[in-house]
Structures are given as C-alpha cells and as structure tokens.
mmCIF file of C-alpha atoms (C1' of nucleotides) in Angstrom:
data_model
loop_
_atom_site.group_PDB
_atom_site.id
_atom_site.type_symbol
_atom_site.label_atom_id
_atom_site.label_comp_id
_atom_site.label_asym_id
_atom_site.label_seq_id
_atom_site.Cartn_x
_atom_site.Cartn_y
_atom_site.Cartn_z
ATOM 1 C CA MET A 2 61.323 23.161 25.827
ATOM 2 C CA ARG A 3 57.485 22.587 26.088
ATOM 3 C CA ILE A 4 54.747 23.783 24.182
ATOM 4 C CA GLY A 5 53.996 26.847 26.343
ATOM 5 C CA GLN A 6 57.697 27.989 26.221
ATOM 6 C CA LEU A 7 57.889 27.715 22.467
ATOM 7 C CA ALA A 8 54.369 29.643 22.089
ATOM 8 C CA GLN A 9 55.705 32.440 24.219
ATOM 9 C CA SER A 10 59.133 32.704 22.644
ATOM 10 C CA VAL A 11 57.495 32.954 18.910
ATOM 11 C CA GLY A 12 54.289 34.902 20.190
ATOM 12 C CA VAL A 13 51.969 32.350 19.090
ATOM 13 C CA ASP A 14 48.997 30.542 20.853
ATOM 14 C CA THR A 15 49.772 26.856 21.883
ATOM 15 C CA GLN A 16 46.758 25.967 20.120
ATOM 16 C CA THR A 17 48.135 27.555 16.980
ATOM 17 C CA ILE A 18 51.088 25.451 17.484
ATOM 18 C CA ARG A 19 49.299 22.138 17.461
ATOM 19 C CA PHE A 20 47.225 23.103 14.576
ATOM 20 C CA TYR A 21 50.094 23.594 12.522
ATOM 21 C CA GLU A 22 51.208 20.108 13.599
ATOM 22 C CA ARG A 23 48.024 18.694 12.350
ATOM 23 C CA GLN A 24 48.438 20.350 9.245
ATOM 24 C CA GLY A 25 51.849 19.251 8.669
ATOM 25 C CA LEU A 26 53.637 22.445 8.607
ATOM 26 C CA LEU A 27 55.446 21.722 12.067
ATOM 27 C CA PRO A 28 57.299 18.316 12.633
ATOM 28 C CA PRO A 29 55.671 16.340 15.254
ATOM 29 C CA PRO A 30 58.185 16.907 18.200
ATOM 30 C CA GLY A 31 59.143 14.112 20.637
ATOM 31 C CA ARG A 32 57.116 13.156 23.785
ATOM 32 C CA GLN A 33 57.965 13.353 27.575
ATOM 33 C CA GLU A 34 56.939 10.292 29.355
ATOM 34 C CA ASN A 35 53.514 11.972 30.255
ATOM 35 C CA GLY A 36 52.842 12.866 26.645
ATOM 36 C CA TYR A 37 53.968 16.368 26.956
ATOM 37 C CA ARG A 38 55.548 17.646 23.773
ATOM 38 C CA VAL A 39 59.127 18.739 23.667
ATOM 39 C CA TYR A 40 60.502 20.972 21.182
ATOM 40 C CA THR A 41 64.255 21.918 20.144
ATOM 41 C CA GLU A 42 65.536 25.129 18.571
ATOM 42 C CA LYS A 43 64.893 23.735 15.163
ATOM 43 C CA HIS A 44 61.170 23.949 15.996
ATOM 44 C CA VAL A 45 61.618 27.515 17.219
ATOM 45 C CA GLU A 46 63.144 28.613 13.874
ATOM 46 C CA ARG A 47 60.602 26.595 11.899
ATOM 47 C CA LEU A 48 57.537 28.168 13.924
ATOM 48 C CA ALA A 49 59.093 31.772 13.549
ATOM 49 C CA PHE A 50 59.800 31.226 9.835
ATOM 50 C CA ILE A 51 56.039 30.320 9.570
ATOM 51 C CA ARG A 52 54.825 33.211 11.341
ATOM 52 C CA ARG A 53 56.908 35.196 9.162
ATOM 53 C CA CYS A 54 55.000 33.755 6.006
ATOM 54 C CA ARG A 55 51.932 34.463 7.442
ATOM 55 C CA ILE A 56 52.719 38.010 8.248
ATOM 56 C CA LEU A 57 53.330 38.215 4.546
ATOM 57 C CA ASP A 58 49.993 36.839 4.063
ATOM 58 C CA LEU A 59 51.232 33.534 2.397
ATOM 59 C CA SER A 60 48.705 30.636 2.834
ATOM 60 C CA LEU A 61 49.312 27.641 4.745
ATOM 61 C CA ALA A 62 49.312 25.907 1.224
ATOM 62 C CA GLU A 63 51.988 28.316 -0.093
ATOM 63 C CA ILE A 64 54.205 28.086 3.037
ATOM 64 C CA HIS A 65 53.660 24.039 2.509
ATOM 65 C CA GLU A 66 55.196 24.827 -1.246
ATOM 66 C CA LEU A 67 58.021 26.638 0.316
ATOM 67 C CA LYS A 68 59.028 23.870 2.724
ATOM 68 C CA ARG A 69 58.917 21.511 -0.072
ATOM 69 C CA TYR A 70 61.517 23.792 -1.879
ATOM 70 C CA GLN A 71 63.704 23.892 1.311
ATOM 71 C CA ASP A 72 63.880 20.093 1.418
ATOM 72 C CA ASP A 73 65.594 20.086 -2.070
ATOM 73 C CA PRO A 74 68.021 23.066 -1.402
ATOM 74 C CA HIS A 75 70.131 22.171 -4.876
ATOM 75 C CA GLN A 76 67.355 23.103 -7.336
ATOM 76 C CA SER A 77 66.904 26.265 -8.949
ATOM 77 C CA CYS A 78 65.026 28.913 -6.888
ATOM 78 C CA THR A 79 62.989 30.015 -9.788
ATOM 79 C CA ALA A 80 59.734 28.380 -8.193
ATOM 80 C CA VAL A 81 60.266 30.459 -4.923
ATOM 81 C CA ASN A 82 60.657 33.584 -7.101
ATOM 82 C CA ALA A 83 57.540 32.556 -8.786
ATOM 83 C CA LEU A 84 55.619 31.978 -5.880
ATOM 84 C CA LEU A 85 56.302 35.271 -4.647
ATOM 85 C CA ASP A 86 55.434 37.147 -7.915
ATOM 86 C CA ASP A 87 52.362 35.437 -7.798
ATOM 87 C CA HIS A 88 51.817 36.712 -4.345
ATOM 88 C CA ILE A 89 52.615 40.199 -5.258
ATOM 89 C CA SER A 90 50.084 40.390 -8.062
ATOM 90 C CA HIS A 91 47.346 38.890 -5.871
ATOM 91 C CA VAL A 92 47.979 41.352 -3.327
ATOM 92 C CA ARG A 93 47.951 44.075 -6.176
ATOM 93 C CA SER A 94 44.743 43.146 -7.306
ATOM 94 C CA GLN A 95 43.406 43.014 -3.965
ATOM 95 C CA ILE A 96 44.493 46.688 -3.356
ATOM 96 C CA THR A 97 42.851 47.247 -6.765
ATOM 97 C CA ALA A 98 39.535 45.879 -5.925
ATOM 98 C CA LEU A 99 39.642 47.731 -2.304
ATOM 99 C CA GLN A 100 40.444 51.264 -4.019
ATOM 100 C CA ALA A 101 37.560 50.825 -6.548
ATOM 101 C CA LEU A 102 35.256 49.732 -3.452
ATOM 102 C CA GLU A 103 36.345 52.576 -1.428
ATOM 103 C CA LYS A 104 35.364 54.981 -4.431
ATOM 104 C CA GLN A 105 31.890 53.657 -4.716
ATOM 105 C CA LEU A 106 31.638 53.967 -0.921
ATOM 106 C CA VAL A 107 32.538 57.560 -0.713
ATOM 107 C CA SER A 108 30.348 58.640 -3.518
ATOM 108 C CA LEU A 109 27.433 56.707 -2.023
ATOM 109 C CA ARG A 110 28.057 58.512 1.191
ATOM 110 C CA ALA A 111 28.235 61.708 -0.287
ATOM 111 C CA SER A 112 24.316 61.088 -1.527
ATOM 112 C CA CYS A 113 23.355 61.738 2.054
ATOM 113 C CA ASN A 114 23.744 64.011 5.150
ATOM 114 C CA ASP A 115 22.681 63.268 8.515
ATOM 115 C CA ASP A 116 19.837 65.332 8.880
ATOM 116 C CA ARG A 117 17.268 63.048 7.010
ATOM 117 C CA GLU A 118 14.402 60.118 7.912
ATOM 118 C CA VAL A 119 15.657 56.631 7.181
ATOM 119 C CA GLU A 120 12.844 56.954 4.569
ATOM 120 C CA ALA A 121 14.661 59.556 2.741
ATOM 121 C CA CYS A 122 18.446 58.537 3.426
ATOM 122 C CA GLY A 123 20.367 58.993 0.301
ATOM 123 C CA VAL A 124 22.568 56.049 1.251
ATOM 124 C CA LEU A 125 19.669 53.476 1.563
ATOM 125 C CA ALA A 126 18.101 54.716 -1.705
ATOM 126 C CA GLY A 127 21.480 54.675 -3.672
ATOM 127 C CA ILE A 128 21.878 50.920 -2.395
ATOM 128 C CA SER A 129 18.109 50.098 -3.070
ATOM 129 C CA GLU A 130 18.297 51.448 -6.901
ATOM 130 C CA GLY A 131 21.710 50.170 -7.465
ATOM 131 C CA ASN A 132 23.137 53.641 -8.110
ATOM 132 C CA MET A 133 26.493 52.683 -7.084
ATOM 133 C CA HIS A 134 28.474 53.479 -10.083
ATOM 134 C CA GLN A 135 29.458 50.178 -10.743
ATOM 135 C CA GLN A 136 33.169 49.289 -11.628
ATOM 136 C CA MET B 21 7.696 32.355 -8.702
ATOM 137 C CA ARG B 22 9.809 29.716 -7.472
ATOM 138 C CA ILE B 23 13.489 29.627 -6.064
ATOM 139 C CA GLY B 24 15.141 28.962 -9.384
ATOM 140 C CA GLN B 25 13.602 31.683 -11.264
ATOM 141 C CA LEU B 26 14.261 34.299 -8.336
ATOM 142 C CA ALA B 27 18.158 33.049 -8.208
ATOM 143 C CA GLN B 28 18.309 33.667 -12.039
ATOM 144 C CA SER B 29 16.752 36.943 -12.286
ATOM 145 C CA VAL B 30 19.115 38.317 -9.120
ATOM 146 C CA GLY B 31 22.023 36.030 -10.394
ATOM 147 C CA VAL B 32 22.596 34.223 -7.104
ATOM 148 C CA ASP B 33 22.727 30.356 -6.324
ATOM 149 C CA THR B 34 19.609 29.152 -5.068
ATOM 150 C CA GLN B 35 21.503 27.454 -2.111
ATOM 151 C CA THR B 36 22.565 31.191 -1.393
ATOM 152 C CA ILE B 37 18.855 32.109 -1.205
ATOM 153 C CA ARG B 38 17.728 29.369 1.371
ATOM 154 C CA PHE B 39 21.016 30.303 3.517
ATOM 155 C CA TYR B 40 19.830 34.017 3.619
ATOM 156 C CA GLU B 41 16.366 32.744 4.549
ATOM 157 C CA ARG B 42 18.071 30.740 7.435
ATOM 158 C CA GLN B 43 20.033 33.563 8.617
ATOM 159 C CA GLY B 44 16.989 35.461 8.469
ATOM 160 C CA LEU B 45 18.147 38.011 6.143
ATOM 161 C CA LEU B 46 15.232 37.070 3.610
ATOM 162 C CA PRO B 47 11.828 36.745 4.843
ATOM 163 C CA PRO B 48 10.548 33.136 4.757
ATOM 164 C CA PRO B 49 8.276 32.909 1.397
ATOM 165 C CA GLY B 50 4.967 31.175 1.157
ATOM 166 C CA ARG B 51 4.705 27.540 0.046
ATOM 167 C CA GLN B 52 3.046 25.286 -2.541
ATOM 168 C CA GLU B 53 1.279 22.352 -1.606
ATOM 169 C CA ASN B 54 4.122 20.407 -2.468
ATOM 170 C CA GLY B 55 6.484 22.424 -0.346
ATOM 171 C CA TYR B 56 8.096 24.605 -3.136
ATOM 172 C CA ARG B 57 8.985 28.175 -1.935
ATOM 173 C CA VAL B 58 6.865 30.819 -3.558
ATOM 174 C CA TYR B 59 8.292 34.344 -3.993
ATOM 175 C CA THR B 60 6.924 37.870 -4.657
ATOM 176 C CA GLU B 61 8.216 40.924 -6.272
ATOM 177 C CA LYS B 62 9.302 42.089 -2.766
ATOM 178 C CA HIS B 63 11.550 39.109 -2.218
ATOM 179 C CA VAL B 64 13.366 39.999 -5.589
ATOM 180 C CA GLU B 65 13.833 43.631 -4.526
ATOM 181 C CA ARG B 66 14.901 42.467 -0.831
ATOM 182 C CA LEU B 67 17.573 39.968 -2.275
ATOM 183 C CA ALA B 68 18.764 42.468 -4.703
ATOM 184 C CA PHE B 69 19.467 44.630 -2.315
ATOM 185 C CA ILE B 70 21.265 42.270 -0.028
ATOM 186 C CA ARG B 71 23.557 41.396 -3.067
ATOM 187 C CA ARG B 72 24.125 45.159 -3.621
ATOM 188 C CA CYS B 73 25.343 45.147 0.145
ATOM 189 C CA ARG B 74 27.577 42.457 -0.488
ATOM 190 C CA ILE B 75 29.162 43.892 -3.707
ATOM 191 C CA LEU B 76 30.005 46.837 -1.270
ATOM 192 C CA ASP B 77 31.545 44.139 1.000
ATOM 193 C CA LEU B 78 28.956 44.809 3.769
ATOM 194 C CA SER B 79 28.745 41.769 6.350
ATOM 195 C CA LEU B 80 25.693 39.929 7.005
ATOM 196 C CA ALA B 81 25.547 41.413 10.137
ATOM 197 C CA GLU B 82 25.927 44.870 8.718
ATOM 198 C CA ILE B 83 22.952 44.143 6.517
ATOM 199 C CA HIS B 84 20.799 42.982 9.135
ATOM 200 C CA GLU B 85 21.645 46.488 10.814
ATOM 201 C CA LEU B 86 20.307 48.419 7.818
ATOM 202 C CA LYS B 87 17.247 46.079 7.700
ATOM 203 C CA ARG B 88 16.634 47.261 11.403
ATOM 204 C CA TYR B 89 16.715 50.585 10.233
ATOM 205 C CA GLN B 90 14.530 50.157 6.945
ATOM 206 C CA ASP B 91 11.969 48.835 9.468
ATOM 207 C CA ASP B 92 11.795 52.143 11.231
ATOM 208 C CA PRO B 93 11.649 54.419 8.424
ATOM 209 C CA HIS B 94 10.878 57.489 10.627
ATOM 210 C CA GLN B 95 14.070 57.690 12.954
ATOM 211 C CA SER B 96 17.135 59.913 11.763
ATOM 212 C CA CYS B 97 19.422 58.097 9.514
ATOM 213 C CA THR B 98 22.630 59.064 11.241
ATOM 214 C CA ALA B 99 23.062 55.436 12.149
ATOM 215 C CA VAL B 100 22.893 54.358 8.661
ATOM 216 C CA ASN B 101 25.614 57.098 7.650
ATOM 217 C CA ALA B 102 27.749 56.184 10.548
ATOM 218 C CA LEU B 103 27.674 52.496 9.597
ATOM 219 C CA LEU B 104 28.999 53.537 6.073
ATOM 220 C CA ASP B 105 31.270 55.832 7.561
ATOM 221 C CA ASP B 106 32.820 52.887 9.736
ATOM 222 C CA HIS B 107 32.912 50.604 6.828
ATOM 223 C CA ILE B 108 34.708 52.976 4.445
ATOM 224 C CA SER B 109 37.545 53.333 7.615
ATOM 225 C CA HIS B 110 37.544 49.546 7.443
ATOM 226 C CA VAL B 111 38.228 49.511 3.940
ATOM 227 C CA ARG B 112 40.771 52.187 4.170
ATOM 228 C CA SER B 113 42.697 50.637 6.729
ATOM 229 C CA GLN B 114 42.662 47.306 4.657
ATOM 230 C CA ILE B 115 44.199 49.235 1.444
ATOM 231 C CA THR B 116 46.823 50.694 4.014
ATOM 232 C CA ALA B 117 47.841 47.414 5.404
ATOM 233 C CA LEU B 118 48.158 45.942 1.958
ATOM 234 C CA GLN B 119 50.045 48.549 0.509
ATOM 235 C CA ALA B 120 52.533 48.002 3.394
ATOM 236 C CA LEU B 121 52.691 44.362 2.689
ATOM 237 C CA GLU B 122 53.172 45.226 -1.149
ATOM 238 C CA LYS B 123 56.399 47.046 -0.094
ATOM 239 C CA GLN B 124 57.466 44.457 1.836
ATOM 240 C CA LEU B 125 57.108 41.713 -0.616
ATOM 241 C CA VAL B 126 58.633 43.902 -3.420
ATOM 242 C CA SER B 127 61.738 44.519 -1.278
ATOM 243 C CA LEU B 128 62.043 40.850 -0.239
ATOM 244 C CA ARG B 129 61.607 39.868 -4.012
ATOM 245 C CA ALA B 130 64.274 42.454 -4.936
ATOM 246 C CA SER B 131 66.903 40.444 -2.706
ATOM 247 C CA CYS B 132 66.777 37.375 -5.353
ATOM 248 C CA ASN B 133 67.260 36.519 -9.081
ATOM 249 C CA ASP B 134 66.280 33.430 -10.497
ATOM 250 C CA ASP B 135 69.723 31.992 -11.222
ATOM 251 C CA ARG B 136 70.385 30.531 -7.682
ATOM 252 C CA GLU B 137 69.946 27.273 -5.882
ATOM 253 C CA VAL B 138 67.269 27.349 -3.026
ATOM 254 C CA GLU B 139 70.309 27.034 -0.591
ATOM 255 C CA ALA B 140 71.295 30.487 -1.513
ATOM 256 C CA CYS B 141 67.734 32.097 -2.830
ATOM 257 C CA GLY B 142 67.673 35.839 -1.189
ATOM 258 C CA VAL B 143 63.878 35.528 -0.769
ATOM 259 C CA LEU B 144 63.987 32.219 1.716
ATOM 260 C CA ALA B 145 66.969 33.904 3.366
ATOM 261 C CA GLY B 146 64.985 37.022 3.796
ATOM 262 C CA ILE B 147 62.094 35.306 5.344
ATOM 263 C CA SER B 148 64.090 33.039 7.399
ATOM 264 C CA GLU B 149 66.233 35.633 8.690
ATOM 265 C CA GLY B 150 63.214 37.854 9.185
ATOM 266 C CA ASN B 151 64.914 40.568 7.137
ATOM 267 C CA MET B 152 61.438 41.789 6.044
ATOM 268 C CA HIS B 153 61.702 45.586 6.743
ATOM 269 C CA GLN B 154 58.755 45.560 9.390
ATOM 270 C CA GLN B 155 56.318 48.074 9.304
ATOM 271 C "C1'" DT C 30 3.017 4.000 -19.211
ATOM 272 C "C1'" DA C 31 7.604 4.208 -18.275
ATOM 273 C "C1'" DT C 32 11.295 6.984 -17.698
ATOM 274 C "C1'" DT C 33 14.195 10.634 -18.292
ATOM 275 C "C1'" DG C 34 15.636 15.149 -16.908
ATOM 276 C "C1'" DA C 35 14.773 19.357 -14.714
ATOM 277 C "C1'" DC C 36 13.353 21.231 -10.884
ATOM 278 C "C1'" DC C 37 12.362 21.170 -5.733
ATOM 279 C "C1'" DT C 38 13.329 19.589 -0.335
ATOM 280 C "C1'" DT C 39 16.246 18.990 3.616
ATOM 281 C "C1'" DA C 40 20.383 17.799 5.869
ATOM 282 C "C1'" DT C 41 25.374 17.733 6.172
ATOM 283 C "C1'" DA C 42 30.221 18.839 5.468
ATOM 284 C "C1'" DG C 43 33.887 21.566 3.534
ATOM 285 C "C1'" DC C 44 36.658 25.852 2.590
ATOM 286 C "C1'" DG C 45 40.978 28.855 5.817
ATOM 287 C "C1'" DA C 46 43.471 30.055 9.597
ATOM 288 C "C1'" DC C 47 42.547 29.583 13.333
ATOM 289 C "C1'" DT C 48 39.864 30.403 18.410
ATOM 290 C "C1'" DA C 49 37.026 28.776 22.139
ATOM 291 C "C1'" DT C 50 35.057 25.293 24.828
ATOM 292 C "C1'" DA C 51 34.871 20.956 27.504
ATOM 293 C "C1'" DT C 52 36.978 17.577 29.991
ATOM 294 C "C1'" DA C 53 40.713 15.557 31.823
ATOM 295 C "C1'" DG C 54 45.512 14.546 33.464
ATOM 296 C "C1'" DT C 55 50.255 16.593 35.223
ATOM 297 C "C1'" DT C 56 53.164 19.666 37.547
ATOM 298 C "C1'" DT C 57 54.532 23.661 40.055
ATOM 299 C "C1'" DT C 58 53.863 26.629 43.583
ATOM 300 C "C1'" DA C 59 52.005 28.581 48.112
ATOM 301 C "C1'" DT D 20 47.802 19.623 50.666
ATOM 302 C "C1'" DA D 21 45.537 22.572 47.861
ATOM 303 C "C1'" DA D 22 45.197 25.549 44.424
ATOM 304 C "C1'" DA D 23 46.964 27.289 40.065
ATOM 305 C "C1'" DA D 24 49.432 26.877 36.204
ATOM 306 C "C1'" DC D 25 50.443 24.056 32.752
ATOM 307 C "C1'" DT D 26 49.558 19.740 29.335
ATOM 308 C "C1'" DA D 27 46.401 16.496 26.694
ATOM 309 C "C1'" DT D 28 42.607 15.430 23.302
ATOM 310 C "C1'" DA D 29 38.055 16.129 20.969
ATOM 311 C "C1'" DT D 30 34.841 19.284 19.170
ATOM 312 C "C1'" DA D 31 32.601 23.367 17.696
ATOM 313 C "C1'" DG D 32 32.367 27.778 15.974
ATOM 314 C "C1'" DT D 33 33.742 31.911 13.069
ATOM 315 C "C1'" DC D 34 32.176 33.970 7.999
ATOM 316 C "C1'" DG D 35 29.554 33.491 3.482
ATOM 317 C "C1'" DC D 36 28.741 30.436 1.062
ATOM 318 C "C1'" DT D 37 29.434 25.920 -1.990
ATOM 319 C "C1'" DA D 38 29.000 20.993 -2.335
ATOM 320 C "C1'" DT D 39 27.224 16.813 -1.620
ATOM 321 C "C1'" DA D 40 23.938 13.234 -0.354
ATOM 322 C "C1'" DA D 41 19.562 11.537 -0.660
ATOM 323 C "C1'" DG D 42 15.246 12.031 -1.640
ATOM 324 C "C1'" DG D 43 10.055 14.161 -3.681
ATOM 325 C "C1'" DT D 44 7.703 16.497 -7.527
ATOM 326 C "C1'" DC D 45 6.644 17.424 -12.380
ATOM 327 C "C1'" DA D 46 6.487 17.985 -17.269
ATOM 328 C "C1'" DA D 47 7.877 16.349 -21.610
ATOM 329 C "C1'" DT D 48 9.247 12.290 -24.090
ATOM 330 C "C1'" DA D 49 9.892 7.216 -26.063
#
DNA sequence: TATTGACCTTATAGCGACTATATAGTTTTA
DNA sequence: TAAAACTATATAGTCGCTATAAGGTCAATA
C-alpha cells in the first residue's frame, strides 16, 4: 500500500503521515525501487491509533509515551491510567477556565447595546477601564 | 519611560512589547539618542488594553480590529458588539467540545482499573479498537 | 580607572501539530 | 504521447509568544 492509499483509508493527509514518521510516531515503512513508501496493515492500525489519540486531544508526546508502554506489554498499566487521569484533569481545568471566561465576556457584552457610537461603546469602555470582573 | 519600566508597570516581558510593536499593535515609540525606546502614558494604556484583550482570549487580529474601530470613534459600535458576540460563540463551542471530550475520556478511563498488565489494559484496548463512544 | 552588573539593541530560532508551497521525479490514464 | 495524478524532498508559514546569541550603553563600585 502506498502513502495515498494509507492516507485515504485512515482519513489523514499524506503530509501528516510523513510528519508522524519524522516525529518517530510511525515506523519508517519499506521503500519501492523508485523510493515510494510501502505500508502494511500494521501501519494502518498504528496510524489509526494515533488519530484516535489525537481525537482525544492527547499530545504527540503523550502518544509517544503510550507507545512505549505498548512496547513493554507485561508491566502494570498503572502509568497508562495515570496518563489518562492527568489528561482528564487537564481537560477539566480548561473547561473551568473557559466557563469563567464566558461569564466575563457575557457580562462585558451586557454593558452595551448596538445603538451607540464607538466612542460611547460599553464594551470598549469596559475593556479600557478594566471593569472585567476578574476571576 | 523606557521599555523595562513599561514592561514592569503592565506586567509583560520586554520581548512581548517589541513583538507587539512589530505586529503593529503598539505604535512605535520615540527613541533616545542611544536608540533606547521612550514610552508615554498613552503607551501604557494601549499596552494594558492589549493585555486585557488577551486575558479575554481575543486574538491579535481581533485586537487589531478593535483598534481600527477606536480610530473611527463616531461610527456605530455594532461591529464591536458583533466581534464580541462571535467570540462568545467561539468560546461556547470550545466548552461544548471539551465537555464531550471529557465524557469520552471518563468513559474510556472507566474501562480499566490499575491492576492489569499493559497487554490487557482497558484504556489502550479502548483506543486501539476505537470503542470511544464518538460524539 | 577598570570592571561589574543591569539595562538596552537587533536578529534568529523554537514551541505544537500540522498545512502549504516549491520543485522535481514517476506512474497511470486518455 | 501528453496530461493528470501520484510520489519525493526541502522549506516556510500558522499563533503568540519565549529563548538565545551577540552586542552596545550606562551607573555604581573596587
């Protein structure tokens, strides 16, 4: 299988595949005589795994870490679970931060209607004076 | 006032100030004979405004846009409000996406306890097989 | 006076995870 | 046979900084 077919079957750009290879996430495939990359089913699985991790918003570094665990299948999976727990707390704190931000923005927005001149705009005034209900 | 003092009074790195200048967000200040930048109170206000926008997670492009509105103070502020409304929807959709992600991660995490070998880890199996309760 | 230290200058590279572009060679199709 | 579709590498761009290198300036100290 060549790179285009792999790309299509997993739903990724060919550039991204070469990028993952350079990053050491996808093992370098064999080559044809003309230099074209040749992939196997294992590559398909591996790439699909990476993409599913990315959907979960795991970083490439975290995916690397998971790969290392997979390479030593008889150790305890505590570290895998810990990685996921850390990631969950990370996502939760992002959510909390964005919710606080939303509140701030909504309250700022409430300080203006559309029928003013920029000079008198409640939103711009709110930012300029720092009336932003911090935290 | 020199760059270090400006930086300290607003709570920003000097590098960041020069960066904003290069981006056209902060007007180029005067210079001393030795080439040192000299700032005024207007720069302090302007920089503080930029920082407050950044706290609201507005992009530099959006801050640029706000600046253009400020430069024409007698037009209607409809566009300012629209910019904020767009930003609020953007933040809200981020929150929604992250909440969905959190659910996915928590359910994945529930598929494993710590007392297994990597080989049998529910988390890794879940990702590998794509049992990720999409959407 | 010499030198140390704190400040300032510019230019350049790095972060993360791609994405886009340029340039060129190869294969497949019409 | 020629065009379209694929492949290859190398390089730069995205965003908002942050870090590093290599140097110039200035005030206080030994």
